[in-house]
Amino acid sequence: MMGKGLIVQKFGGSSVANPERIQNVAKRVVGYKKQGYDVVVVVSALGDTTDELIELANQINTEPSEREMDMLLSTGEQISVALLAMAIHKLGLEAISFTGLQVGILTDTSHTRARILKIDTVRIKKELKSGNIVIVAGFQGVNTNHDITTLGRGGSDLTAVALAKELKADECEIYTDVEGIYTTDPRIEPKAKKIKEITYDEMLEMASLGAQVMQARSIEVAKKFDVPIHVRSSLSPNTGTMIIREVKRMEEVVVSGITLNKNEAKITVCDLPDKPGVAAKIFKELSEGGVSVDMIVQNVSHTRKTDISFTIAKTESPRAMKIMKKVKDELGAGEILQDDDIARVAIVGVGMKSHPGVAAKMFEILANQKINIEMISTSDISISCIIKKKTVEAAVKALHLEFGLEK
Ligand code: ASP
Ligand code: MG
């Protein structure tokens, strides 16, 4: 039979959470193989395995070595690939599973967030040629010292996109337990709609602002090499969302999606002297302490004193507070305030570039809900506001309605 082409399919943790789901994935994969496709399958660890392994490590040592974390976490994917191969064998087809090392996914040496340097596809091509379905452990590679590395949380997406690029796949499908990308989180706004097509830039923005469908880094790579991605459900035959370079919309859409993120915290350093070097000192100390900062706001000073507020991941707020208290006197600062009770709501859309007044409209919608905005930040295709956590659901609903996303 003439080959129909090559398809790379990635199945996330929830699609392989238990034996029944693994068998379901096997059936799906076999279906494509029987239609004449060559299939490369990338899988994540079963269900919440990765979180459980992290928890286990923390019970042994709260500051585990990153090399050993990679050694530990990579085992999750090794379980899934073997089980999926067995499930496919049971259906009578040939399949072979591999670790990242075995299929030559070479990375740099930065453990827990390694970057892919190159992929040697010889073995995969050979196995495809001999009729195998090739199953690759997602999220992992091997570095130049032959140590196992991982590609950051959600890294199986990156494995899939990188393989699709290197193998010049005809399709790259990312399977999850939802039907695609939605205009907002359907658990908060049941009227959320599945988006048919979205651009890399919008998806990237949505991923980094809190939509947890795909790893942001994987979308960066897809954009760089123009790999179209189809995000769809492993539990339904429906088409999902295409992530592509440019979307031709009949009528210009200003806002494509609304994201929310409740995992951030805000820290305010009060009464700082308004002089050169103060901001530099704060953010240098934080970065040296391994805290990555998200939004930053500094007030205009009228009194030679000013406040600086910034947001960080909530899990990093104890560490950030410790650092700030340490440098407080050196900075000549007043109080340091911590607020974990915040959330970020953001609107995203490439159409914003050509439409004035979007920010004003967003602020007005929030004002009509009597929601106070604590911080604002913008990019050319998004506007984010920090608001009180308890108001975020009302904010999402109002923005979804007023920007016409229910249609
Ligand atoms: N299992 C890894 C994680 O949970 C990688 C992935 O799921 O893509 O982050
Ligand atoms: Mg996962």
Coordinates of C-alpha atoms and ligand atoms in Angstrom, one line a residue:
M1 CA 0.0 0.0 0.0
M2 CA 1.2 3.5 -0.8
G3 CA 1.9 5.5 2.3
K4 CA -0.5 8.3 3.0
G5 CA 2.2 10.3 4.8
L6 CA 3.6 10.7 8.3
I7 CA 1.7 11.7 11.3
V8 CA 3.1 12.6 14.7
Q9 CA 0.6 12.2 17.5
K10 CA 1.1 13.2 21.1
F11 CA -1.1 11.9 23.9
G12 CA -1.1 13.8 27.2
G13 CA -1.2 12.3 30.7
S14 CA -5.0 12.3 30.9
S15 CA -5.3 10.4 27.7
V16 CA -3.2 7.6 29.2
A17 CA -4.4 7.8 32.8
N18 CA -5.4 4.2 33.1
P19 CA -5.3 0.9 31.2
E20 CA -8.6 1.5 29.5
R21 CA -7.5 4.9 28.3
I22 CA -4.2 3.4 27.0
Q23 CA -6.2 0.8 25.1
N24 CA -8.3 3.6 23.7
V25 CA -5.2 5.4 22.5
A26 CA -3.8 2.2 21.0
K27 CA -7.1 1.8 19.0
R28 CA -6.8 5.3 17.7
V29 CA -3.2 4.9 16.7
V30 CA -3.9 1.6 15.0
G31 CA -6.8 3.2 13.1
Y32 CA -4.4 5.7 11.4
K33 CA -1.8 3.0 10.7
K34 CA -4.5 0.9 9.0
Q35 CA -5.5 3.8 6.8
G36 CA -1.9 3.8 5.5
Y37 CA -0.2 6.5 7.6
D38 CA 3.3 6.1 9.2
V39 CA 2.7 6.9 12.8
V40 CA 5.1 8.3 15.4
V41 CA 3.5 8.5 18.8
V42 CA 4.7 10.7 21.7
V43 CA 3.3 10.0 25.2
S44 CA 3.4 11.8 28.5
A45 CA 3.5 10.1 31.9
L46 CA 0.3 8.3 33.1
G47 CA -2.2 10.8 34.6
D48 CA -0.6 12.7 37.5
T49 CA 2.5 10.6 37.7
T50 CA 4.9 13.5 37.2
D51 CA 3.4 15.5 40.1
E52 CA 3.4 12.4 42.3
L53 CA 7.1 11.8 41.5
I54 CA 7.9 15.4 42.4
E55 CA 6.0 15.0 45.7
L56 CA 7.9 11.8 46.4
A57 CA 11.2 13.5 45.8
N58 CA 10.3 16.3 48.2
Q59 CA 9.5 13.9 50.9
I60 CA 13.1 12.7 50.6
N61 CA 14.8 16.0 50.1
T62 CA 13.2 19.4 49.7
E63 CA 16.1 20.6 47.5
P64 CA 16.8 17.6 45.2
S65 CA 19.6 17.8 42.7
E66 CA 18.3 18.7 39.2
R67 CA 20.2 15.9 37.6
E68 CA 18.5 13.3 39.9
M69 CA 15.1 15.0 39.3
D70 CA 15.5 14.4 35.6
M71 CA 16.5 10.8 36.3
L72 CA 13.4 10.4 38.4
L73 CA 10.8 12.2 36.3
S74 CA 11.9 10.6 33.0
T75 CA 10.8 7.2 34.4
G76 CA 7.1 8.3 34.1
E77 CA 7.2 8.5 30.3
Q78 CA 9.2 5.2 30.1
I79 CA 6.2 3.4 31.7
S80 CA 3.7 4.9 29.3
V81 CA 5.6 4.1 26.1
A82 CA 6.1 0.4 27.1
L83 CA 2.4 0.0 28.0
L84 CA 1.2 1.6 24.8
A85 CA 3.5 -0.7 22.8
M86 CA 2.0 -3.7 24.6
A87 CA -1.6 -2.4 23.9
I88 CA -0.8 -2.0 20.2
H89 CA 0.7 -5.5 20.1
K90 CA -2.5 -6.8 21.6
L91 CA -4.3 -5.4 18.6
G92 CA -2.0 -7.3 16.3
L93 CA 0.1 -4.6 15.0
E94 CA 3.8 -3.9 15.3
A95 CA 5.0 -1.2 17.6
I96 CA 8.3 -0.4 19.3
S97 CA 8.9 2.0 22.2
F98 CA 11.9 4.3 22.8
T99 CA 13.4 6.6 25.4
G100 CA 14.7 10.0 24.3
L101 CA 18.2 8.7 24.4
Q102 CA 17.4 5.8 22.1
V103 CA 16.0 8.1 19.4
G104 CA 18.8 10.6 19.6
I105 CA 17.1 13.6 21.2
L106 CA 20.2 15.5 22.1
T107 CA 19.9 18.4 24.5
D108 CA 22.1 20.9 26.3
T109 CA 23.1 20.3 29.9
S110 CA 20.6 22.5 31.7
H111 CA 18.7 19.9 33.8
T112 CA 14.9 20.2 34.3
R113 CA 14.6 22.7 31.4
A114 CA 17.0 21.4 28.7
R115 CA 16.9 22.7 25.2
I116 CA 16.9 20.4 22.2
L117 CA 20.1 20.8 20.2
K118 CA 19.4 18.2 17.6
I119 CA 17.5 15.0 16.8
D120 CA 19.1 12.1 15.0
T121 CA 16.1 10.5 13.2
V122 CA 18.0 7.5 11.7
R123 CA 16.5 5.0 14.1
I124 CA 13.0 6.3 13.9
K125 CA 13.1 6.2 10.1
K126 CA 14.4 2.7 10.0
E127 CA 11.7 1.4 12.3
L128 CA 9.0 3.2 10.3
K129 CA 10.3 1.7 7.2
S130 CA 10.1 -1.8 8.7
G131 CA 6.4 -1.2 9.4
N132 CA 6.5 -0.4 13.1
I133 CA 4.5 2.2 14.9
V134 CA 7.2 4.2 16.7
I135 CA 6.4 5.3 20.3
V136 CA 8.7 7.9 21.8
A137 CA 8.9 8.9 25.5
G138 CA 8.0 12.6 25.6
F139 CA 9.6 15.3 27.8
Q140 CA 13.1 13.7 27.8
G141 CA 16.4 13.8 26.0
V142 CA 20.0 13.1 26.7
N143 CA 22.7 15.7 27.1
T144 CA 26.3 15.9 25.8
N145 CA 27.5 14.1 28.9
H146 CA 25.1 11.2 28.3
D147 CA 22.9 12.2 31.2
I148 CA 19.1 12.1 31.0
T149 CA 17.5 15.6 30.8
T150 CA 13.9 16.8 30.7
L151 CA 12.5 19.6 28.7
G152 CA 10.4 21.5 31.3
R153 CA 6.9 20.8 32.5
G154 CA 4.6 19.9 29.7
G155 CA 7.7 19.1 27.6
S156 CA 6.1 16.2 25.7
D157 CA 4.4 18.8 23.5
L158 CA 7.9 20.0 22.6
T159 CA 9.1 16.5 21.8
A160 CA 6.1 16.1 19.4
V161 CA 6.6 19.4 17.7
A162 CA 10.4 18.9 17.3
L163 CA 9.9 15.4 15.9
A164 CA 7.2 16.6 13.5
K165 CA 9.7 19.2 12.3
E166 CA 12.7 16.9 12.0
L167 CA 10.7 14.1 10.3
K168 CA 8.9 16.6 8.1
A169 CA 5.6 15.1 9.2
D170 CA 2.5 15.8 7.3
E171 CA 0.5 16.3 10.5
C172 CA 1.2 17.0 14.1
E173 CA -1.7 16.2 16.5
I174 CA -1.8 17.0 20.2
Y175 CA -4.4 15.0 22.0
T176 CA -5.8 16.1 25.3
D177 CA -9.0 15.5 27.3
V178 CA -10.7 18.7 25.9
E179 CA -11.9 19.2 22.3
G180 CA -9.4 21.9 21.5
I181 CA -8.6 25.5 22.5
Y182 CA -11.6 27.4 23.9
T183 CA -12.4 31.1 24.0
T184 CA -12.0 30.8 27.7
D185 CA -12.0 28.1 30.4
P186 CA -15.3 26.3 30.0
R187 CA -15.4 25.4 33.7
I188 CA -15.8 29.1 34.4
E189 CA -17.9 30.1 31.4
P190 CA -19.9 27.3 30.1
K191 CA -20.7 29.4 27.0
A192 CA -17.1 29.2 26.0
K193 CA -16.7 28.2 22.3
K194 CA -14.2 26.0 20.7
I195 CA -11.9 28.0 18.4
K196 CA -11.4 26.6 14.9
E197 CA -8.2 28.3 14.1
I198 CA -5.8 30.4 16.1
T199 CA -2.4 31.9 15.3
Y200 CA 0.9 30.8 17.0
D201 CA 1.2 34.3 18.5
E202 CA -2.2 34.2 20.1
M203 CA -1.6 30.7 21.4
L204 CA 1.7 31.6 22.7
E205 CA 0.2 34.6 24.5
M206 CA -2.6 32.4 25.9
A207 CA -0.2 29.7 27.1
S208 CA 2.0 32.1 28.9
L209 CA -1.0 33.9 30.4
G210 CA -2.4 30.8 31.9
A211 CA -4.3 28.7 29.4
Q212 CA -2.9 25.3 30.2
V213 CA -3.5 23.4 27.0
M214 CA 0.0 23.4 25.5
Q215 CA 3.6 24.1 26.7
A216 CA 4.5 27.6 25.6
R217 CA 8.0 26.6 24.4
S218 CA 6.5 24.0 22.1
I219 CA 4.5 26.7 20.4
E220 CA 7.6 28.9 20.0
V221 CA 9.3 26.0 18.1
A222 CA 6.2 25.4 16.0
K223 CA 6.1 29.0 15.1
K224 CA 9.8 29.2 14.3
F225 CA 9.6 26.2 11.9
D226 CA 6.0 26.7 10.8
V227 CA 4.7 23.4 12.1
P228 CA 0.8 23.5 12.0
I229 CA -0.6 21.8 15.1
H230 CA -4.0 20.2 15.6
V231 CA -5.1 20.2 19.2
R232 CA -7.9 17.7 19.7
S233 CA -9.6 15.2 22.1
S234 CA -8.5 11.6 22.5
L235 CA -12.1 10.8 23.5
S236 CA -13.9 12.1 20.4
P237 CA -13.5 12.0 16.7
N238 CA -14.3 15.7 16.3
T239 CA -11.7 18.0 14.8
G240 CA -10.3 20.4 17.3
T241 CA -8.3 23.6 17.0
M242 CA -5.7 24.3 14.3
I243 CA -2.7 26.4 15.5
I244 CA -1.2 28.1 12.4
R245 CA 0.7 31.1 11.2
E246 CA -2.2 33.2 10.0
V247 CA -5.9 33.0 10.3
K248 CA -8.0 34.4 7.5
R249 CA -11.2 35.5 9.2
M250 CA -14.1 36.8 7.3
E251 CA -14.6 39.6 9.8
E252 CA -11.9 40.9 12.0
V253 CA -12.0 39.5 15.5
V254 CA -10.6 41.8 18.0
V255 CA -10.4 39.5 21.0
S256 CA -9.9 35.7 20.3
G257 CA -9.6 34.5 23.9
I258 CA -9.7 35.3 27.6
T259 CA -7.3 33.7 30.0
L260 CA -7.2 33.6 33.8
N261 CA -4.4 32.7 36.1
K262 CA -4.9 32.3 39.9
N263 CA -1.4 31.0 40.5
E264 CA 0.3 34.4 40.9
A265 CA 1.1 36.5 43.9
K266 CA 1.9 40.2 44.2
I267 CA 4.6 41.8 46.3
T268 CA 4.9 45.5 46.9
V269 CA 8.0 47.2 48.2
C270 CA 6.8 50.5 49.7
D271 CA 8.5 53.9 50.0
L272 CA 11.7 53.2 48.0
P273 CA 14.0 56.1 47.4
D274 CA 13.5 57.4 43.9
K275 CA 17.0 57.1 42.6
P276 CA 19.0 55.2 40.0
G277 CA 19.9 51.6 40.9
V278 CA 17.0 50.7 43.1
A279 CA 15.0 48.7 40.6
A280 CA 18.2 47.1 39.3
K281 CA 19.0 46.0 42.9
I282 CA 15.6 44.5 43.5
F283 CA 15.4 42.5 40.3
K284 CA 19.0 41.4 40.4
E285 CA 18.6 39.9 43.8
L286 CA 15.4 38.2 42.8
S287 CA 16.9 36.7 39.6
E288 CA 20.0 35.6 41.5
G289 CA 17.6 33.9 44.0
G290 CA 16.0 32.0 41.1
V291 CA 12.7 33.9 41.2
S292 CA 11.3 34.8 37.9
V293 CA 9.2 38.0 37.9
D294 CA 6.2 38.5 35.7
M295 CA 4.5 41.9 35.8
I296 CA 6.2 45.0 37.2
V297 CA 4.7 48.3 38.1
Q298 CA 6.4 51.4 39.5
N299 CA 4.5 54.5 40.5
V300 CA 5.5 58.0 39.5
S301 CA 6.9 59.6 42.6
H302 CA 5.8 62.9 43.9
T303 CA 7.7 62.8 47.1
R304 CA 11.1 61.3 46.2
K305 CA 9.7 58.0 47.4
T306 CA 8.0 55.4 45.3
D307 CA 6.5 51.9 45.4
I308 CA 7.3 49.0 43.2
S309 CA 5.0 46.1 42.8
F310 CA 5.6 42.9 41.0
T311 CA 4.0 39.5 40.5
I312 CA 5.6 36.1 40.6
A313 CA 4.4 32.5 40.7
K314 CA 2.6 31.9 44.1
T315 CA 4.9 29.0 44.8
E316 CA 7.8 31.4 44.7
S317 CA 6.4 34.1 47.0
P318 CA 8.0 32.8 50.3
R319 CA 11.4 32.8 48.6
A320 CA 10.8 36.3 47.1
M321 CA 9.7 37.7 50.5
K322 CA 12.8 36.3 52.1
I323 CA 15.0 38.0 49.6
M324 CA 13.1 41.3 49.8
K325 CA 13.3 41.3 53.6
K326 CA 17.0 40.7 53.4
V327 CA 17.7 43.7 51.0
K328 CA 15.1 46.0 52.6
D329 CA 17.5 48.0 54.7
E330 CA 20.1 48.2 52.0
L331 CA 17.5 49.7 49.7
G332 CA 16.2 52.1 52.3
A333 CA 12.7 50.7 51.7
G334 CA 9.6 50.8 53.9
E335 CA 7.1 48.0 54.3
I336 CA 7.1 44.9 52.1
L337 CA 3.6 43.7 51.4
Q338 CA 2.6 40.3 50.1
D339 CA -0.7 39.6 48.5
D340 CA -1.6 36.0 47.5
D341 CA -5.2 36.8 46.9
I342 CA -4.9 38.0 43.4
A343 CA -5.7 36.7 39.9
R344 CA -4.8 37.8 36.4
V345 CA -7.4 38.1 33.7
A346 CA -6.2 38.8 30.2
I347 CA -7.7 39.4 26.8
V348 CA -5.8 38.1 23.7
G349 CA -6.2 38.8 20.0
V350 CA -4.1 39.7 17.0
G351 CA -7.0 42.0 15.9
M352 CA -6.1 44.4 18.8
K353 CA -3.2 45.7 16.7
S354 CA -5.5 47.4 14.3
H355 CA -8.3 48.4 16.7
P356 CA -8.0 51.3 19.0
G357 CA -9.9 51.5 22.2
V358 CA -9.7 47.9 23.2
A359 CA -8.0 48.6 26.6
A360 CA -10.6 51.3 27.4
K361 CA -13.4 48.9 26.6
M362 CA -11.8 46.2 28.9
F363 CA -11.4 48.6 31.8
E364 CA -14.9 49.8 31.4
I365 CA -16.3 46.3 31.4
L366 CA -14.4 45.6 34.6
A367 CA -15.6 48.9 36.1
N368 CA -19.2 48.0 35.4
Q369 CA -18.7 44.9 37.5
K370 CA -17.2 47.1 40.2
I371 CA -13.9 45.3 39.9
N372 CA -10.9 47.2 40.9
I373 CA -7.8 46.9 38.7
E374 CA -4.6 46.6 40.7
M375 CA -2.0 46.3 38.0
I376 CA -2.1 46.5 34.2
S377 CA 0.3 45.2 31.6
T378 CA 0.1 45.0 27.8
S379 CA 1.7 43.5 24.8
D380 CA 0.8 44.2 21.2
I381 CA -1.8 41.4 21.2
S382 CA -2.9 41.2 24.9
I383 CA -4.0 43.2 27.9
S384 CA -3.7 41.8 31.4
C385 CA -5.2 43.1 34.6
I386 CA -4.4 42.0 38.2
I387 CA -7.6 41.9 40.2
K388 CA -8.8 40.3 43.5
K389 CA -9.1 36.6 43.1
K390 CA -12.7 36.4 44.2
T391 CA -13.7 38.7 41.3
V392 CA -12.0 36.8 38.5
E393 CA -15.0 34.6 37.5
A394 CA -17.3 37.6 37.2
A395 CA -14.5 39.3 35.2
V396 CA -14.1 36.4 32.8
K397 CA -17.9 36.1 32.2
A398 CA -18.4 39.8 31.6
L399 CA -15.4 40.1 29.2
H400 CA -16.5 37.0 27.3
L401 CA -20.0 38.4 26.8
E402 CA -19.0 42.0 26.0
F403 CA -16.3 41.1 23.5
G404 CA -18.7 38.9 21.7
L405 CA -17.1 35.6 22.2
E406 CA -20.3 33.7 22.6
K407 CA -21.1 34.1 19.0
Ligands
ASP1 N1 5.0 14.4 32.2 C1 5.6 15.7 32.0 C2 4.8 16.8 32.8 O1 3.8 16.4 33.5 C3 5.6 16.1 30.6 C4 4.3 16.3 29.9 O2 3.3 15.9 30.5 O3 4.3 16.8 28.8 O4 5.2 17.9 32.9
MG2 MG 1.8 16.0 32.1

